[in-house]
Amino acid sequence: MVNIKIENLDFAYNGSLVLNKIFDEIKKGEFTALVGPNGSGKSTLLRCLDKILLPKNGSIYLNGKNFKEIDRKILAKSIAYVPQSEDEVFQSNVFDTILMGRKPHISWMPTNDDLEITAKVIEKLDLSEFSMKYLNQLSGGQRQRVYIARALAQQPKILFLDEPTANLDLRHQLEVLDILKNLTKKGISVVVAIHDLNLALQFCEKIVMLKDGKIFAKGGKEIITSKIVENLYGVKVKIINEDERFFIIPEKTQ
Ligand code: ADP
Ligand code: MG
């Protein structure tokens, strides 16, 4: 049973408050979409959840244990995080980069198991033809898939991904979200920051909306109404129901 509780979380960069009194709970096997305008605090919240950033006030608990008392190396056995983009492109090839995801589980040298897990993940993310290429020889979308693969190789119980589909073509967007959806069916919790509300509606069962560092609304798909989307983004939208699937269409601005 894996569970994360966020209680009364505040975060500030140099004194300016960016997350304000966040409360939430991430349950086992839940697929959550974190949405909200640019600058609303999505990436900051995900970085707090990987303990890269430390809160100003409030706490995060993993299975009842305060993050403060958990070493990041230990946390990495349970939690994986995929940033939106990596500033530093490692001078290593695809296979070795993904194998690095096994690090929290490796005590000395990688075992056959580690190599096998890495090879399987490479296949799953459609990276076989690139496995010996260096990361700087890949396109942005291919590199994004390598980082997602590295997180999967880590075999976490909770997976946080920051805009994982932003650089991907349509087929790979759907494939990555399908892979994540299948992980949730196995009991792994997944949280994605995502701008595409239609993809969020299609794949996620829980939506958390952030605005100005505060939780604006959260709940199941039913919370997505034209009024709430309008208030969140300041854009008029129409919601269309077709065969029990909902589509959000922006209205003309003038
Ligand atoms: P989102 O991911 O929703 O676009 P972010 O979490 O990146 O939002 O940013 C939230 C706010 O924090 C923004 O106002 C942004 O300018 C600010 N911010 C983000 N990173 C930093 C940083 N390293 N230093 C100072 N301010 C930052
Ligand atoms: Mg962001």
mmCIF file of N, CA, C and O in Angstrom, residues 99-134:
data_model
loop_
_atom_site.group_PDB
_atom_site.id
_atom_site.type_symbol
_atom_site.label_atom_id
_atom_site.label_comp_id
_atom_site.label_asym_id
_atom_site.label_seq_id
_atom_site.Cartn_x
_atom_site.Cartn_y
_atom_site.Cartn_z
ATOM 1 N N LEU A 99 19.692 2.393 -18.110
ATOM 2 C CA LEU A 99 20.212 1.505 -17.057
ATOM 3 C C LEU A 99 20.416 2.288 -15.748
ATOM 4 O O LEU A 99 20.260 1.736 -14.651
ATOM 5 N N MET A 100 20.743 3.578 -15.875
ATOM 6 C CA MET A 100 20.938 4.399 -14.662
ATOM 7 C C MET A 100 19.683 4.459 -13.799
ATOM 8 O O MET A 100 19.747 4.703 -12.599
ATOM 9 N N GLY A 101 18.530 4.234 -14.427
ATOM 10 C CA GLY A 101 17.281 4.168 -13.662
ATOM 11 C C GLY A 101 17.304 3.061 -12.624
ATOM 12 O O GLY A 101 16.569 3.107 -11.629
ATOM 13 N N ARG A 102 18.162 2.046 -12.845
ATOM 14 C CA ARG A 102 18.234 0.914 -11.902
ATOM 15 C C ARG A 102 19.052 1.254 -10.661
ATOM 16 O O ARG A 102 19.101 0.473 -9.718
ATOM 17 N N LYS A 103 19.724 2.414 -10.697
ATOM 18 C CA LYS A 103 20.682 2.769 -9.635
ATOM 19 C C LYS A 103 20.165 2.577 -8.203
ATOM 20 O O LYS A 103 20.889 2.017 -7.371
ATOM 21 N N PRO A 104 18.933 3.007 -7.896
ATOM 22 C CA PRO A 104 18.479 2.822 -6.517
ATOM 23 C C PRO A 104 18.440 1.351 -6.080
ATOM 24 O O PRO A 104 18.402 1.053 -4.893
ATOM 25 N N HIS A 105 18.426 0.438 -7.076
ATOM 26 C CA HIS A 105 18.302 -0.989 -6.746
ATOM 27 C C HIS A 105 19.641 -1.726 -6.836
ATOM 28 O O HIS A 105 19.742 -2.893 -6.488
ATOM 29 N N ILE A 106 20.664 -1.050 -7.381
ATOM 30 C CA ILE A 106 21.936 -1.735 -7.630
ATOM 31 C C ILE A 106 22.894 -1.485 -6.464
ATOM 32 O O ILE A 106 23.094 -0.334 -6.064
ATOM 33 N N SER A 107 23.461 -2.544 -5.912
ATOM 34 C CA SER A 107 24.368 -2.319 -4.780
ATOM 35 C C SER A 107 25.815 -2.171 -5.243
ATOM 36 O O SER A 107 26.577 -1.391 -4.693
ATOM 37 N N TRP A 108 26.186 -2.899 -6.288
ATOM 38 C CA TRP A 108 27.576 -2.814 -6.726
ATOM 39 C C TRP A 108 27.630 -2.736 -8.242
ATOM 40 O O TRP A 108 27.770 -1.674 -8.816
ATOM 41 N N MET A 109 27.416 -3.872 -8.910
ATOM 42 C CA MET A 109 27.386 -3.895 -10.373
ATOM 43 C C MET A 109 25.980 -4.295 -10.826
ATOM 44 O O MET A 109 25.304 -5.036 -10.129
ATOM 45 N N PRO A 110 25.539 -3.820 -12.006
ATOM 46 C CA PRO A 110 24.228 -4.241 -12.504
ATOM 47 C C PRO A 110 24.179 -5.757 -12.682
ATOM 48 O O PRO A 110 25.153 -6.364 -13.127
ATOM 49 N N THR A 111 23.077 -6.360 -12.321
ATOM 50 C CA THR A 111 22.912 -7.800 -12.493
ATOM 51 C C THR A 111 22.253 -8.056 -13.854
ATOM 52 O O THR A 111 21.829 -7.121 -14.532
ATOM 53 N N ASN A 112 22.134 -9.332 -14.206
ATOM 54 C CA ASN A 112 21.429 -9.685 -15.445
ATOM 55 C C ASN A 112 20.011 -9.156 -15.434
ATOM 56 O O ASN A 112 19.479 -8.745 -16.456
ATOM 57 N N ASP A 113 19.393 -9.210 -14.246
ATOM 58 C CA ASP A 113 18.037 -8.686 -14.083
ATOM 59 C C ASP A 113 17.960 -7.224 -14.502
ATOM 60 O O ASP A 113 17.046 -6.811 -15.218
ATOM 61 N N ASP A 114 18.930 -6.433 -14.012
ATOM 62 C CA ASP A 114 18.948 -4.993 -14.333
ATOM 63 C C ASP A 114 19.066 -4.784 -15.838
ATOM 64 O O ASP A 114 18.391 -3.934 -16.414
ATOM 65 N N LEU A 115 19.926 -5.572 -16.482
ATOM 66 C CA LEU A 115 20.119 -5.438 -17.931
ATOM 67 C C LEU A 115 18.853 -5.835 -18.690
ATOM 68 O O LEU A 115 18.464 -5.213 -19.668
ATOM 69 N N GLU A 116 18.195 -6.886 -18.172
ATOM 70 C CA GLU A 116 16.974 -7.366 -18.817
ATOM 71 C C GLU A 116 15.842 -6.348 -18.701
ATOM 72 O O GLU A 116 15.131 -6.082 -19.666
ATOM 73 N N ILE A 117 15.699 -5.787 -17.502
ATOM 74 C CA ILE A 117 14.655 -4.763 -17.282
ATOM 75 C C ILE A 117 14.895 -3.587 -18.223
ATOM 76 O O ILE A 117 13.985 -3.086 -18.876
ATOM 77 N N THR A 118 16.159 -3.185 -18.334
ATOM 78 C CA THR A 118 16.516 -2.067 -19.218
ATOM 79 C C THR A 118 16.149 -2.391 -20.664
ATOM 80 O O THR A 118 15.523 -1.570 -21.354
ATOM 81 N N ALA A 119 16.492 -3.590 -21.116
ATOM 82 C CA ALA A 119 16.203 -3.967 -22.508
ATOM 83 C C ALA A 119 14.696 -3.979 -22.765
ATOM 84 O O ALA A 119 14.228 -3.524 -23.815
ATOM 85 N N LYS A 120 13.929 -4.461 -21.802
ATOM 86 C CA LYS A 120 12.467 -4.524 -21.971
ATOM 87 C C LYS A 120 11.863 -3.132 -22.086
ATOM 88 O O LYS A 120 10.981 -2.873 -22.898
ATOM 89 N N VAL A 121 12.335 -2.228 -21.228
ATOM 90 C CA VAL A 121 11.806 -0.860 -21.231
ATOM 91 C C VAL A 121 12.141 -0.163 -22.553
ATOM 92 O O VAL A 121 11.337 0.578 -23.112
ATOM 93 N N ILE A 122 13.344 -0.461 -23.075
ATOM 94 C CA ILE A 122 13.761 0.137 -24.358
ATOM 95 C C ILE A 122 12.796 -0.279 -25.465
ATOM 96 O O ILE A 122 12.351 0.536 -26.274
ATOM 97 N N GLU A 123 12.407 -1.541 -25.432
ATOM 98 C CA GLU A 123 11.479 -2.041 -26.432
ATOM 99 C C GLU A 123 10.105 -1.405 -26.260
ATOM 100 O O GLU A 123 9.474 -0.946 -27.213
ATOM 101 N N LYS A 124 9.672 -1.340 -25.007
ATOM 102 C CA LYS A 124 8.353 -0.796 -24.693
ATOM 103 C C LYS A 124 8.213 0.646 -25.180
ATOM 104 O O LYS A 124 7.156 1.065 -25.621
ATOM 105 N N LEU A 125 9.289 1.409 -25.072
ATOM 106 C CA LEU A 125 9.203 2.816 -25.461
ATOM 107 C C LEU A 125 9.712 3.066 -26.879
ATOM 108 O O LEU A 125 9.996 4.197 -27.248
ATOM 109 N N ASP A 126 9.793 1.974 -27.651
ATOM 110 C CA ASP A 126 10.041 2.132 -29.073
ATOM 111 C C ASP A 126 11.408 2.784 -29.323
ATOM 112 O O ASP A 126 11.542 3.649 -30.186
ATOM 113 N N LEU A 127 12.416 2.354 -28.517
ATOM 114 C CA LEU A 127 13.722 3.004 -28.613
ATOM 115 C C LEU A 127 14.809 2.059 -29.117
ATOM 116 O O LEU A 127 15.985 2.426 -29.133
ATOM 117 N N SER A 128 14.394 0.837 -29.535
ATOM 118 C CA SER A 128 15.401 -0.175 -29.879
ATOM 119 C C SER A 128 16.393 0.325 -30.928
ATOM 120 O O SER A 128 17.594 0.112 -30.802
ATOM 121 N N GLU A 129 15.890 1.025 -31.947
ATOM 122 C CA GLU A 129 16.804 1.425 -33.028
ATOM 123 C C GLU A 129 17.783 2.512 -32.597
ATOM 124 O O GLU A 129 18.727 2.828 -33.311
ATOM 125 N N PHE A 130 17.548 3.109 -31.417
ATOM 126 C CA PHE A 130 18.449 4.179 -30.962
ATOM 127 C C PHE A 130 19.334 3.753 -29.803
ATOM 128 O O PHE A 130 20.061 4.573 -29.252
ATOM 129 N N SER A 131 19.236 2.485 -29.377
ATOM 130 C CA SER A 131 19.774 2.153 -28.057
ATOM 131 C C SER A 131 21.272 2.440 -27.895
ATOM 132 O O SER A 131 21.738 2.673 -26.794
ATOM 133 N N MET A 132 22.024 2.438 -29.000
ATOM 134 C CA MET A 132 23.459 2.710 -28.881
ATOM 135 C C MET A 132 23.815 4.155 -29.247
ATOM 136 O O MET A 132 24.971 4.546 -29.243
ATOM 137 N N LYS A 133 22.798 4.947 -29.557
ATOM 138 C CA LYS A 133 23.073 6.350 -29.918
ATOM 139 C C LYS A 133 23.288 7.200 -28.680
ATOM 140 O O LYS A 133 22.758 6.901 -27.601
ATOM 141 N N TYR A 134 24.052 8.257 -28.840
ATOM 142 C CA TYR A 134 24.227 9.210 -27.736
ATOM 143 C C TYR A 134 23.024 10.145 -27.668
ATOM 144 O O TYR A 134 22.377 10.402 -28.684
#
